[in-house]
PDB file of C-alpha atoms in Angstrom:
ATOM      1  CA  UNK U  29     -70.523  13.567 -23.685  1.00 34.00           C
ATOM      2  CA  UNK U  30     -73.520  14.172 -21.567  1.00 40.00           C
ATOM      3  CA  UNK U  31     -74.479  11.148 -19.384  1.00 46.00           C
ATOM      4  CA  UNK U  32     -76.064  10.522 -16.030  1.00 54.00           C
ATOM      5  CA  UNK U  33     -73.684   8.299 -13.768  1.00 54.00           C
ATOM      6  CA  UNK U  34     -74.481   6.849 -10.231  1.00 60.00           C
ATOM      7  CA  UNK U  35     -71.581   5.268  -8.644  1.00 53.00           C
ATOM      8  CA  UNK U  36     -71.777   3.939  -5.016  1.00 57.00           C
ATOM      9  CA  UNK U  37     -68.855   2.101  -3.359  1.00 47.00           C
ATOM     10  CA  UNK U  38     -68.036   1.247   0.135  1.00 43.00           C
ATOM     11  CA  UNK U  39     -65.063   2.164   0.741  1.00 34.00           C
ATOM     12  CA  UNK U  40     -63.922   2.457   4.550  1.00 30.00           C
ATOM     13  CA  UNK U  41     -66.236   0.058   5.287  1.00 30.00           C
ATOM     14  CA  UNK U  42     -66.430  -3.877   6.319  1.00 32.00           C
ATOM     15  CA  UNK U  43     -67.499  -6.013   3.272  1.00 35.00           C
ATOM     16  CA  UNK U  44     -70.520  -8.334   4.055  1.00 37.00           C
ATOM     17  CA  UNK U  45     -68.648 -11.960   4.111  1.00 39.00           C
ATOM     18  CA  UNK U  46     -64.934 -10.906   4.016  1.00 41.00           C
ATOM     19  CA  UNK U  47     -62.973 -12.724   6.988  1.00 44.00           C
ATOM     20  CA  UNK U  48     -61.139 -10.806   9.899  1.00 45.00           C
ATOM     21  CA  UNK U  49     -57.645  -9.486   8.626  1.00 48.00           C
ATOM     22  CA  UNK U  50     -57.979 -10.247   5.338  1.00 52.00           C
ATOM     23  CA  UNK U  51     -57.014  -7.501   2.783  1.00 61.00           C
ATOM     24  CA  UNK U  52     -59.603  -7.605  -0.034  1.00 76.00           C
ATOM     25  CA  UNK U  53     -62.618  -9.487  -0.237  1.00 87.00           C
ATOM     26  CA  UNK U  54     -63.154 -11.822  -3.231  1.00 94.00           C
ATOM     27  CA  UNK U  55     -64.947  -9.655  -6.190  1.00 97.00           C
ATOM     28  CA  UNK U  56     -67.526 -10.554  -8.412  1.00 98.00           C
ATOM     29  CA  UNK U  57     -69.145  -8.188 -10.765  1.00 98.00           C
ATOM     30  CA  UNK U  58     -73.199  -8.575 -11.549  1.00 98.00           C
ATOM     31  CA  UNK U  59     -73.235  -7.410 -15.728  1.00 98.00           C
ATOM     32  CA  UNK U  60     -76.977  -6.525 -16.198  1.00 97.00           C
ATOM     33  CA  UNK U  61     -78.998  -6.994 -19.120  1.00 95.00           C
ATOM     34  CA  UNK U  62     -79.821  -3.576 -21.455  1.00 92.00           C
ATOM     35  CA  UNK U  63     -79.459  -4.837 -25.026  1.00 90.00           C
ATOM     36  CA  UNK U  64     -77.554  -2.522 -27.463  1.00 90.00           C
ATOM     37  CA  UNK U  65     -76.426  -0.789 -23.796  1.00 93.00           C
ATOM     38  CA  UNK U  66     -74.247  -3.996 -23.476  1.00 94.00           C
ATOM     39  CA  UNK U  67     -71.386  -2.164 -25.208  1.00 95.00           C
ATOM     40  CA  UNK U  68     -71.094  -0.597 -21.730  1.00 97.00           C
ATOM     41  CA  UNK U  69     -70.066  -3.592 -20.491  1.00 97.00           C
ATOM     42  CA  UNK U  70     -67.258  -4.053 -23.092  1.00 98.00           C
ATOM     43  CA  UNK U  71     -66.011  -0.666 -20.967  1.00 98.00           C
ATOM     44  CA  UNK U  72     -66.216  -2.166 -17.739  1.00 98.00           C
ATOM     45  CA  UNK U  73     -63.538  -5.238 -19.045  1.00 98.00           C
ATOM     46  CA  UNK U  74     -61.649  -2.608 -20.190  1.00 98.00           C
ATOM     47  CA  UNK U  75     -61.285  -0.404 -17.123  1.00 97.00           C
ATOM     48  CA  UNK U  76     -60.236  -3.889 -15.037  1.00 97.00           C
ATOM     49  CA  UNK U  77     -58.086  -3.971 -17.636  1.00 97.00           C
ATOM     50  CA  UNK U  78     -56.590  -0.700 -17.351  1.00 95.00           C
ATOM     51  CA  UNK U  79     -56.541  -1.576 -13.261  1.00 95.00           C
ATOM     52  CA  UNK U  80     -54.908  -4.749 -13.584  1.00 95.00           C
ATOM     53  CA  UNK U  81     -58.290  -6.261 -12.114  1.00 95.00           C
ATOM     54  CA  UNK U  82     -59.365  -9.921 -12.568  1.00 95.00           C
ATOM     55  CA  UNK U  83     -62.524 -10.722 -11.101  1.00 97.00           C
ATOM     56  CA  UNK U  84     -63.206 -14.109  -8.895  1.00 97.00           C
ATOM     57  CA  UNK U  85     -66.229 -14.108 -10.625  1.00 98.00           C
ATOM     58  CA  UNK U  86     -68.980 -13.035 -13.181  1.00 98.00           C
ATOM     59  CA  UNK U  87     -72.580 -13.493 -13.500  1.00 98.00           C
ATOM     60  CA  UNK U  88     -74.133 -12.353 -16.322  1.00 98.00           C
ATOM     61  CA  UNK U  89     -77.753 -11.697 -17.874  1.00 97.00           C
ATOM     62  CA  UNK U  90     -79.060 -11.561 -21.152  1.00 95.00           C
ATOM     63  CA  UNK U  91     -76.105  -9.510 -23.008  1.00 95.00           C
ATOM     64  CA  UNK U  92     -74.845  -9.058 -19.486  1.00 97.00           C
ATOM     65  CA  UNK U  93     -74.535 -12.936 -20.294  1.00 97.00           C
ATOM     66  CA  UNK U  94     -72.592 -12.646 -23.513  1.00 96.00           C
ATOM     67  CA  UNK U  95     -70.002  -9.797 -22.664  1.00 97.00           C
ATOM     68  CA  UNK U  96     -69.250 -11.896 -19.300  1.00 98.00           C
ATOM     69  CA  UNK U  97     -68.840 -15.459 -20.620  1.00 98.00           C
ATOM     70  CA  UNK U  98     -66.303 -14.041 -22.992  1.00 98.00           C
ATOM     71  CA  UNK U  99     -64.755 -12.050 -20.633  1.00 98.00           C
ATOM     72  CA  UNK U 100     -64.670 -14.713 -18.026  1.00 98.00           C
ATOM     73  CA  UNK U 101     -63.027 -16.840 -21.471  1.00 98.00           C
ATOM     74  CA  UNK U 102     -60.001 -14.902 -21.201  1.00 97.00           C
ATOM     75  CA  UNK U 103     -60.481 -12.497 -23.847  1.00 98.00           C
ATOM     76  CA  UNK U 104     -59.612  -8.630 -23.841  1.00 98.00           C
ATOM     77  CA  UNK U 105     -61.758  -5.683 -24.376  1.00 97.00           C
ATOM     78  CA  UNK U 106     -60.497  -5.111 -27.642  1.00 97.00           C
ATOM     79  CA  UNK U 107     -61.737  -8.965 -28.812  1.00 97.00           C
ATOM     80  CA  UNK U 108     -64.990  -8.826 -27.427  1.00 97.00           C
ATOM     81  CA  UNK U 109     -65.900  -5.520 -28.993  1.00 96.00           C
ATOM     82  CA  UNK U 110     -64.922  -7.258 -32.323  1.00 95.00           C
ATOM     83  CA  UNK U 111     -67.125  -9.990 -31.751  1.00 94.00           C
ATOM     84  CA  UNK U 112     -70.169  -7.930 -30.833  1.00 92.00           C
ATOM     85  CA  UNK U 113     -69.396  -5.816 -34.135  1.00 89.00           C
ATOM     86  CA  UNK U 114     -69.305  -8.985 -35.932  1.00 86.00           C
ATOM     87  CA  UNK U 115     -72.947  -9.552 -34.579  1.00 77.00           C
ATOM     88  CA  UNK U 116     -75.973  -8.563 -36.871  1.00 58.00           C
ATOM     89  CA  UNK U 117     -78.087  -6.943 -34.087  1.00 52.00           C
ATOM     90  CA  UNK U 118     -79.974  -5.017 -37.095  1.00 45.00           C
ATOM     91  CA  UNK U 119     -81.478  -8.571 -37.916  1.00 45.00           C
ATOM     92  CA  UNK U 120     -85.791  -8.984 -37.538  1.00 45.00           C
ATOM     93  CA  UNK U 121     -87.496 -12.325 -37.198  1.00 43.00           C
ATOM     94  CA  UNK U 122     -89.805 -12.960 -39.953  1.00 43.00           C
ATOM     95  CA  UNK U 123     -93.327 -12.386 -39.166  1.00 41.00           C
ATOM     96  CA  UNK U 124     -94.303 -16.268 -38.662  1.00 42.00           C
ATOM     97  CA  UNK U 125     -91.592 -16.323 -35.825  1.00 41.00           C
ATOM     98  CA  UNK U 126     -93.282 -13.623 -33.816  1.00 42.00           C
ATOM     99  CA  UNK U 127     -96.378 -15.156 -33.733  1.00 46.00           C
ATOM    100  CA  UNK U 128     -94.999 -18.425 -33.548  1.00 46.00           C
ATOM    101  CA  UNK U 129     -91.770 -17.826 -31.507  1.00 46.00           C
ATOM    102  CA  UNK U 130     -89.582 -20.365 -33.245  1.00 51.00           C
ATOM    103  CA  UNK U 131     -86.771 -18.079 -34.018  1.00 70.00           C
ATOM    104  CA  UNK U 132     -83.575 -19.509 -32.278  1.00 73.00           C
ATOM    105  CA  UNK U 133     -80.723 -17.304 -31.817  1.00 80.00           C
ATOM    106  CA  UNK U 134     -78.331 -19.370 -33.339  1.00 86.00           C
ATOM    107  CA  UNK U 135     -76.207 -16.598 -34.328  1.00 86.00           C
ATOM    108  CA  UNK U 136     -75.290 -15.655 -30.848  1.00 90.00           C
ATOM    109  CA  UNK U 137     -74.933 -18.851 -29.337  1.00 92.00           C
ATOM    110  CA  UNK U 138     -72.426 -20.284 -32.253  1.00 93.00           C
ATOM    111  CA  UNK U 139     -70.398 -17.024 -32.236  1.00 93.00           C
ATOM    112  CA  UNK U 140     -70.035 -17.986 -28.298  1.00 95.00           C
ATOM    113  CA  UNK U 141     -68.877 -21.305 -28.968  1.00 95.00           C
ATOM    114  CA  UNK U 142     -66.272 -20.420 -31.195  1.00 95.00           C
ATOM    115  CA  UNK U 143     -64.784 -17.630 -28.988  1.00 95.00           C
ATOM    116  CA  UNK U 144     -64.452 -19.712 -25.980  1.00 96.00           C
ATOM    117  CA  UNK U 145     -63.059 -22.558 -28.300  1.00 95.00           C
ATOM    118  CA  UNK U 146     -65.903 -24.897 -27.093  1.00 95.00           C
ATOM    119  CA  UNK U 147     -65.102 -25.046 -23.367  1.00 96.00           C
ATOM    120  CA  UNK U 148     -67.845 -25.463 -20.891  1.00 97.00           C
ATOM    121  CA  UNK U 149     -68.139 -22.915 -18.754  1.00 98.00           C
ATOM    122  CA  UNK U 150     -66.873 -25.151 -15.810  1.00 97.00           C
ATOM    123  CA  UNK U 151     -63.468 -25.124 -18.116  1.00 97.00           C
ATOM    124  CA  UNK U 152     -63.235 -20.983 -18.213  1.00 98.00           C
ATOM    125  CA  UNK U 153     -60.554 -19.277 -16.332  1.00 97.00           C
ATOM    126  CA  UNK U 154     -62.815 -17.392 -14.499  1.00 97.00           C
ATOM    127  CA  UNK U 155     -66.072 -18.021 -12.970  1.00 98.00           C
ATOM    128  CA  UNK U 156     -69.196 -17.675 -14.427  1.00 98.00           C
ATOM    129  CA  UNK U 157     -73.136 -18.585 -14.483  1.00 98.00           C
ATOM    130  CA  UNK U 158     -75.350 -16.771 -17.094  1.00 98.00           C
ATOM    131  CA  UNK U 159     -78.673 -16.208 -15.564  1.00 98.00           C
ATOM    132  CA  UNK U 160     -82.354 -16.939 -17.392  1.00 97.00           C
ATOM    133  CA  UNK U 161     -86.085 -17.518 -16.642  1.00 97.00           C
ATOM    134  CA  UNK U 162     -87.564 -20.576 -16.211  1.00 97.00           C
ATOM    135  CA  UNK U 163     -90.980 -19.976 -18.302  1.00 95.00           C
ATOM    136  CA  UNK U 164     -93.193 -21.843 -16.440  1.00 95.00           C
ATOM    137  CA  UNK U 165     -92.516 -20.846 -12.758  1.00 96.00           C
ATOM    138  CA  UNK U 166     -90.711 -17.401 -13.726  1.00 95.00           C
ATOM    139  CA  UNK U 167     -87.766 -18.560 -10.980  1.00 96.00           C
ATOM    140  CA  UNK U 168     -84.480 -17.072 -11.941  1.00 97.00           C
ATOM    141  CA  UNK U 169     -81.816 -19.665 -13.043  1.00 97.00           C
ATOM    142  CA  UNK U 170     -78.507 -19.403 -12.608  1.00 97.00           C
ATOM    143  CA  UNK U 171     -76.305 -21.630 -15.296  1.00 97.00           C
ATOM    144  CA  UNK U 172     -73.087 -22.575 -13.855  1.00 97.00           C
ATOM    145  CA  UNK U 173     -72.101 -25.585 -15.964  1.00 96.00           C
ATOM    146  CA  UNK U 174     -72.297 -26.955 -19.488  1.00 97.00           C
ATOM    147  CA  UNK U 175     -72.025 -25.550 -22.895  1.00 97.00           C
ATOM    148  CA  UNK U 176     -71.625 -21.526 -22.891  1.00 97.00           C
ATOM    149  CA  UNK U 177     -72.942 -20.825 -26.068  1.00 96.00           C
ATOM    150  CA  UNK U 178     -76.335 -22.772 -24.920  1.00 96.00           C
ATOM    151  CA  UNK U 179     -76.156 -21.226 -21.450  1.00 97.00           C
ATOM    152  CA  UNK U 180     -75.892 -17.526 -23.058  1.00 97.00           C
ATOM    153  CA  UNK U 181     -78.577 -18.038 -25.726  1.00 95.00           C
ATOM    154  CA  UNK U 182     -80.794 -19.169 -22.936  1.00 96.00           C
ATOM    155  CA  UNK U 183     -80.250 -15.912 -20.750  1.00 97.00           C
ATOM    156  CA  UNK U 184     -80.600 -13.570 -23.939  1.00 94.00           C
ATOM    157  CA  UNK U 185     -83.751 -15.468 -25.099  1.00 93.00           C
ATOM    158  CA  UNK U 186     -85.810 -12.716 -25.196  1.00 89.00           C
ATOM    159  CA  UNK U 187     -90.283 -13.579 -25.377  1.00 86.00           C
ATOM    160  CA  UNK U 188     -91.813 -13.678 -28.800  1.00 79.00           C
ATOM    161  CA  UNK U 189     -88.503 -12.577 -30.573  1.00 82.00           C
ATOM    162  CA  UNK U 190     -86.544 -16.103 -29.918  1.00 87.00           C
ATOM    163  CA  UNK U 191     -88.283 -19.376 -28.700  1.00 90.00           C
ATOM    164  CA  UNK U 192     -87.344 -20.578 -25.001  1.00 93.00           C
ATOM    165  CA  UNK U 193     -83.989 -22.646 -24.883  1.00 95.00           C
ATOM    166  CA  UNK U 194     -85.172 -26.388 -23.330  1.00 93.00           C
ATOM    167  CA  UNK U 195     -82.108 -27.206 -20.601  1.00 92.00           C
ATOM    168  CA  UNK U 196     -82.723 -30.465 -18.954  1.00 89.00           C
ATOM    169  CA  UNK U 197     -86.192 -30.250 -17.806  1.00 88.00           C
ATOM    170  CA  UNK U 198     -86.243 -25.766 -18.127  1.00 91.00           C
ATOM    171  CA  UNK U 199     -87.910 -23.796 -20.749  1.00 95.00           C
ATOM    172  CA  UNK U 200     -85.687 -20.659 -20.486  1.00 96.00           C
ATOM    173  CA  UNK U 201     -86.119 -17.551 -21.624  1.00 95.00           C
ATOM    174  CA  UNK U 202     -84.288 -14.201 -21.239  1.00 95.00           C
ATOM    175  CA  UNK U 203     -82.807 -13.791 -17.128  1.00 96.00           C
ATOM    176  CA  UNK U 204     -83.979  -9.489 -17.513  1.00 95.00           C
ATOM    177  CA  UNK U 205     -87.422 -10.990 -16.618  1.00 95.00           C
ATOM    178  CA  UNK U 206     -86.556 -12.390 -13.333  1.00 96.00           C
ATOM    179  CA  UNK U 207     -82.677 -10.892 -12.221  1.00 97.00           C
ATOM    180  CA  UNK U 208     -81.910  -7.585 -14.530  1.00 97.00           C
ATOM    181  CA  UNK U 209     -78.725  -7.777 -12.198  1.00 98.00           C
ATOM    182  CA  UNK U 210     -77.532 -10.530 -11.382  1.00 98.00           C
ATOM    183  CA  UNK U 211     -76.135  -9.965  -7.494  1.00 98.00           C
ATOM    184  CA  UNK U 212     -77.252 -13.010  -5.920  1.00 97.00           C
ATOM    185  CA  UNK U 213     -75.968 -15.103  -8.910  1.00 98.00           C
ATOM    186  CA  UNK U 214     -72.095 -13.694  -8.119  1.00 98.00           C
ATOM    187  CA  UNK U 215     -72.615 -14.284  -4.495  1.00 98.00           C
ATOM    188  CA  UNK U 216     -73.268 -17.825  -5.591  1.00 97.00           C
ATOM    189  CA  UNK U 217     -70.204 -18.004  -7.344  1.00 98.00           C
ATOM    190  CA  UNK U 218     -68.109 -17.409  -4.478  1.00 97.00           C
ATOM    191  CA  UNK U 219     -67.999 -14.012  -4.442  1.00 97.00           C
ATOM    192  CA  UNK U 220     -67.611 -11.770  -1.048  1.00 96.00           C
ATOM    193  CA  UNK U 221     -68.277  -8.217  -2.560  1.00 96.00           C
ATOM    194  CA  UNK U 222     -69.983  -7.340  -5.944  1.00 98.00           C
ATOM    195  CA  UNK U 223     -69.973  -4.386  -8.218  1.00 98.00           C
ATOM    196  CA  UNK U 224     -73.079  -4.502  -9.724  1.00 98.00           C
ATOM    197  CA  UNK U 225     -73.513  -2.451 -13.065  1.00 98.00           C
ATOM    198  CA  UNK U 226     -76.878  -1.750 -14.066  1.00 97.00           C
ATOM    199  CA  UNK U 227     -77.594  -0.562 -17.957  1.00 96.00           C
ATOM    200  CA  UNK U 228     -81.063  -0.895 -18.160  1.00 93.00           C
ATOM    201  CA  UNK U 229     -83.210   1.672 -20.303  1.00 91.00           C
ATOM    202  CA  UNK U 230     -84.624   3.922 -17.887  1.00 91.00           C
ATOM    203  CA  UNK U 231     -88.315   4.930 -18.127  1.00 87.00           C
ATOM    204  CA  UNK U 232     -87.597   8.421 -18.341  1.00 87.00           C
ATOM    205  CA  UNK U 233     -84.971   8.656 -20.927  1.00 84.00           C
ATOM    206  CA  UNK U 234     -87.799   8.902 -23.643  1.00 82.00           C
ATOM    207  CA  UNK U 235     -91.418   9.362 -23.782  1.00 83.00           C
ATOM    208  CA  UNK U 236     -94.007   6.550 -24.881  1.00 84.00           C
ATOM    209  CA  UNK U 237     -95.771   7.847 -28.190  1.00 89.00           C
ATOM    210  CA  UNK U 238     -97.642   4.823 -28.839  1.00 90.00           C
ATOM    211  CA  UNK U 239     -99.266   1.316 -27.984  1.00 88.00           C
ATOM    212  CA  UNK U 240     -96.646  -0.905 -28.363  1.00 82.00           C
ATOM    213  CA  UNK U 241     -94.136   2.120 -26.641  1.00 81.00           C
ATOM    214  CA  UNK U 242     -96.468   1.799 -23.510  1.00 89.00           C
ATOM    215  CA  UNK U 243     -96.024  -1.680 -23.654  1.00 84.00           C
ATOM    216  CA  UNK U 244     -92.327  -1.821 -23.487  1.00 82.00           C
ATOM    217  CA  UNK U 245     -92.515   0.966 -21.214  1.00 86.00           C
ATOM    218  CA  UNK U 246     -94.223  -1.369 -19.057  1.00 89.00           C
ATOM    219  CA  UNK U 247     -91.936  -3.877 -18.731  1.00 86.00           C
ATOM    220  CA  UNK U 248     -88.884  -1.365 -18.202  1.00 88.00           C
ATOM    221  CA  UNK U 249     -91.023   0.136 -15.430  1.00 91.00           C
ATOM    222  CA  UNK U 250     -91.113  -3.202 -13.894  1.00 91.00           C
ATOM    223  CA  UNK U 251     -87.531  -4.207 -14.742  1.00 92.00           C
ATOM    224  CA  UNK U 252     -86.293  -1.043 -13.226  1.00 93.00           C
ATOM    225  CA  UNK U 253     -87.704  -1.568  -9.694  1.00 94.00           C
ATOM    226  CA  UNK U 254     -86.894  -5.373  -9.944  1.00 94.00           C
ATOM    227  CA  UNK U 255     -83.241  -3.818 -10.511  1.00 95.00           C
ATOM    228  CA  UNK U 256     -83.588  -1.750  -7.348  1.00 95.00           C
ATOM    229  CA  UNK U 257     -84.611  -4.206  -5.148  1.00 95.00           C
ATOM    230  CA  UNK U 258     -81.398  -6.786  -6.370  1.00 95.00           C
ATOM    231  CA  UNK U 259     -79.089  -4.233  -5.979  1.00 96.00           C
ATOM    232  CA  UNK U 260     -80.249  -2.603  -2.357  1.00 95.00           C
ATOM    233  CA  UNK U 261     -77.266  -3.147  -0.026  1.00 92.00           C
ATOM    234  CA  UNK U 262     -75.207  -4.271  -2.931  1.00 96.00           C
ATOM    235  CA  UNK U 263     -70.925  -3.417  -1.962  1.00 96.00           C
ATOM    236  CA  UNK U 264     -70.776  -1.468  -5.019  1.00 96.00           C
ATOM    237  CA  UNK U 265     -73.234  -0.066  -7.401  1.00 97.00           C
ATOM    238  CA  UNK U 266     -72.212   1.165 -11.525  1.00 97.00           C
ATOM    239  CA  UNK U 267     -75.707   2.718 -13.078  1.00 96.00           C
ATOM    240  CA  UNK U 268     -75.449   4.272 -16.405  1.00 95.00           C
ATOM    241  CA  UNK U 269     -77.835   6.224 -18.316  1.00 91.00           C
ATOM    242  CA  UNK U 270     -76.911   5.599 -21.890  1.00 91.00           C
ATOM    243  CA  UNK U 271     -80.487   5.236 -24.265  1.00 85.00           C
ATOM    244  CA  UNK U 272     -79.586   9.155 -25.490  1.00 83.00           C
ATOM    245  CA  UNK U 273     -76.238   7.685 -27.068  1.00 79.00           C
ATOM    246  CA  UNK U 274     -78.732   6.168 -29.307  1.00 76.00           C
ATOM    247  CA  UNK U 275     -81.003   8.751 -30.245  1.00 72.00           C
ATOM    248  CA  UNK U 276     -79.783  10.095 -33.456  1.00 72.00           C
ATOM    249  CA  UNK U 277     -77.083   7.564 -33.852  1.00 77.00           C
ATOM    250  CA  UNK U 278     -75.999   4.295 -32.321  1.00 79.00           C
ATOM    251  CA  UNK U 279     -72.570   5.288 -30.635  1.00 85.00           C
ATOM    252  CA  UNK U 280     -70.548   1.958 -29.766  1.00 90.00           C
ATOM    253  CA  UNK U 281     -67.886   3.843 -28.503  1.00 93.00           C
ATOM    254  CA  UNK U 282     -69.269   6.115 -26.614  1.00 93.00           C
ATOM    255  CA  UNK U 283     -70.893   3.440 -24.978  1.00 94.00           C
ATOM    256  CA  UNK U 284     -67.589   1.874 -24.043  1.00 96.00           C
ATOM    257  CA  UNK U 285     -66.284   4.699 -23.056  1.00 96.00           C
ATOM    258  CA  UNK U 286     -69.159   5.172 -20.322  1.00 95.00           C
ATOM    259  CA  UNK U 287     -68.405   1.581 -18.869  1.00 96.00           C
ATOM    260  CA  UNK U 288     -64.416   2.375 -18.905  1.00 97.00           C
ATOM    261  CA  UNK U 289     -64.714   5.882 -17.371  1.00 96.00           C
ATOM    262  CA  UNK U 290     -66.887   4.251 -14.518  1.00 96.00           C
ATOM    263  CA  UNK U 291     -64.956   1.459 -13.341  1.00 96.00           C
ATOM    264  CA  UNK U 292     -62.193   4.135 -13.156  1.00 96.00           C
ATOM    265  CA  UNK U 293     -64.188   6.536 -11.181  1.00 94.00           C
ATOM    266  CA  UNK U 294     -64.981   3.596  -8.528  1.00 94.00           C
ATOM    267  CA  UNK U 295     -61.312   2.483  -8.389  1.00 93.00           C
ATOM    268  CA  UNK U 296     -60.639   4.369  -5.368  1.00 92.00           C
ATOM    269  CA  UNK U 297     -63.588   2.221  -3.588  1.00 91.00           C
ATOM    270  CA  UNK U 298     -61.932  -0.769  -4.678  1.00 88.00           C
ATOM    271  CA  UNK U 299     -58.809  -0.044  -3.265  1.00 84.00           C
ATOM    272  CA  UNK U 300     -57.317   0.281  -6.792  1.00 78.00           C
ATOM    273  CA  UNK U 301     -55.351   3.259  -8.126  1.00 64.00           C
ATOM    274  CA  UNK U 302     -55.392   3.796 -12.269  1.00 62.00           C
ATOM    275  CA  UNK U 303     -52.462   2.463 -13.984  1.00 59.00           C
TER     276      UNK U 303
END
């Protein structure tokens, strides 16, 4: 399977935040957004798996959001991937939403709920803030408390498909806009080194044809260097190039298998040896 992998660890070295003596810093992995490329990050729970790792903590955005607040729930690999099978991603607002915006992605947020059994996300067993966008000051916002479900539909709230998500006095909409990877966030949370895994769609993985492809090549331009800059200096650093999985057939798996085999190849950095 032909993929382009960057994996940057730093191993040998001191960890930013890690006190004298002690053997391993606390982790937190950064799950960035990349839509349909979130399988990925169904691959990265399952390589932890296969290491016997369990994070300190997870921060999440968009469907970095999703795969982390159910992986910070407790649940395996194997459940999650049912889950986001269970999804209709092939679903398209009607045409009044778009130019209205007053689709709400229900869908997502209830099949949240009932996988984390209605727990807030102060009541996981793990850590975790979903990041969004605050619409009307375009600050990043870092959920760390109440409902999941909500906190996850706000992150993945993506402009003109689904209508902002109105938490306490924030019109949120999807977190790629303002942090595609969500370092910072799992430094809030606690967390002394970070593995940061960046899925974004990459500019050059396919060629605009037409208007609206310029557009969207637009904003991946601009989320790609946002992603730089939030992951320069970062402890460790997964980035996947997965959009030609897609290209004549949309290859869950494979996906998977990209995030697993990756987390594996950066076990040595961690200090981890495959099980």
């Amino acid at each position: 399977m032909r993929r382009r992998l960057l994996i940057a660890g730093a191993a040998g070295t001191a960890v930013p935040g890690a006190a004298p003596g002690r053997s391993a810093p606390r982790l937190g992995f950064a799950l960035g957004s990349g839509a349909l490329h979130g399988y990925a990050h169904i691959g990265i729970v399952r390589g932890c798996e296969r290491l016997g790792l369990r994070p300190h903590a997870i921060a999440g955005t968009s469907v970095g959001a999703a795969v982390g607040a159910l992986w910070a729930a407790g649940l395996t690999a194997n459940e999650i991937a049912r889950i986001a099978d269970a999804l209709d991603w092939s679903a398209r607002p009607a045409l009044g939403s778009l130019l209205f915006g007053r689709r709400r992605n229900d869908a997502l947020r209830e099949q949240i709920e009932r996988a984390v059994q209605g727990r807030s996300i102060e009541q996981l067993p793990l850590r975790f803030a979903a990041v969004a966008t605050d619409a009307r000051n375009g600050e990043p916002v870092v959920l760390e408390a109440g409902p999941v479900g909500l906190a996850v539909a706000a992150s993945s709230a993506v402009p003109v498909l689904f209508e902002p998500v109105r938490i306490g006095s924030h019109e949120l909409i999807d977190g790629s806009l303002s942090a595609p990877v969500p370092v910072e966030a799992a430094r809030h949370l606690g967390a002394e080194a970070v593995v940061a895994v960046d899925i974004a769609y990459r500019p050059y993985e396919e060629a605009p044809r037409s208007a609206a492809d310029y557009a969207f090549q637009s904003l991946h331009i601009a989320t790609n260097a946002l992603a730089r800059e939030q992951t320069r200096g970062v402890e460790h650093l997964i980035k996947l190039d997965l959009h030609h999985l897609m290209h004549s057939r949309f290859d869950a798996q494979a996906l998977i298998d990209a995030g697993e085999q990756a987390v594996l190849q950066l076990a040595p950095a961690l200090g981890l040896a495959r099980r």
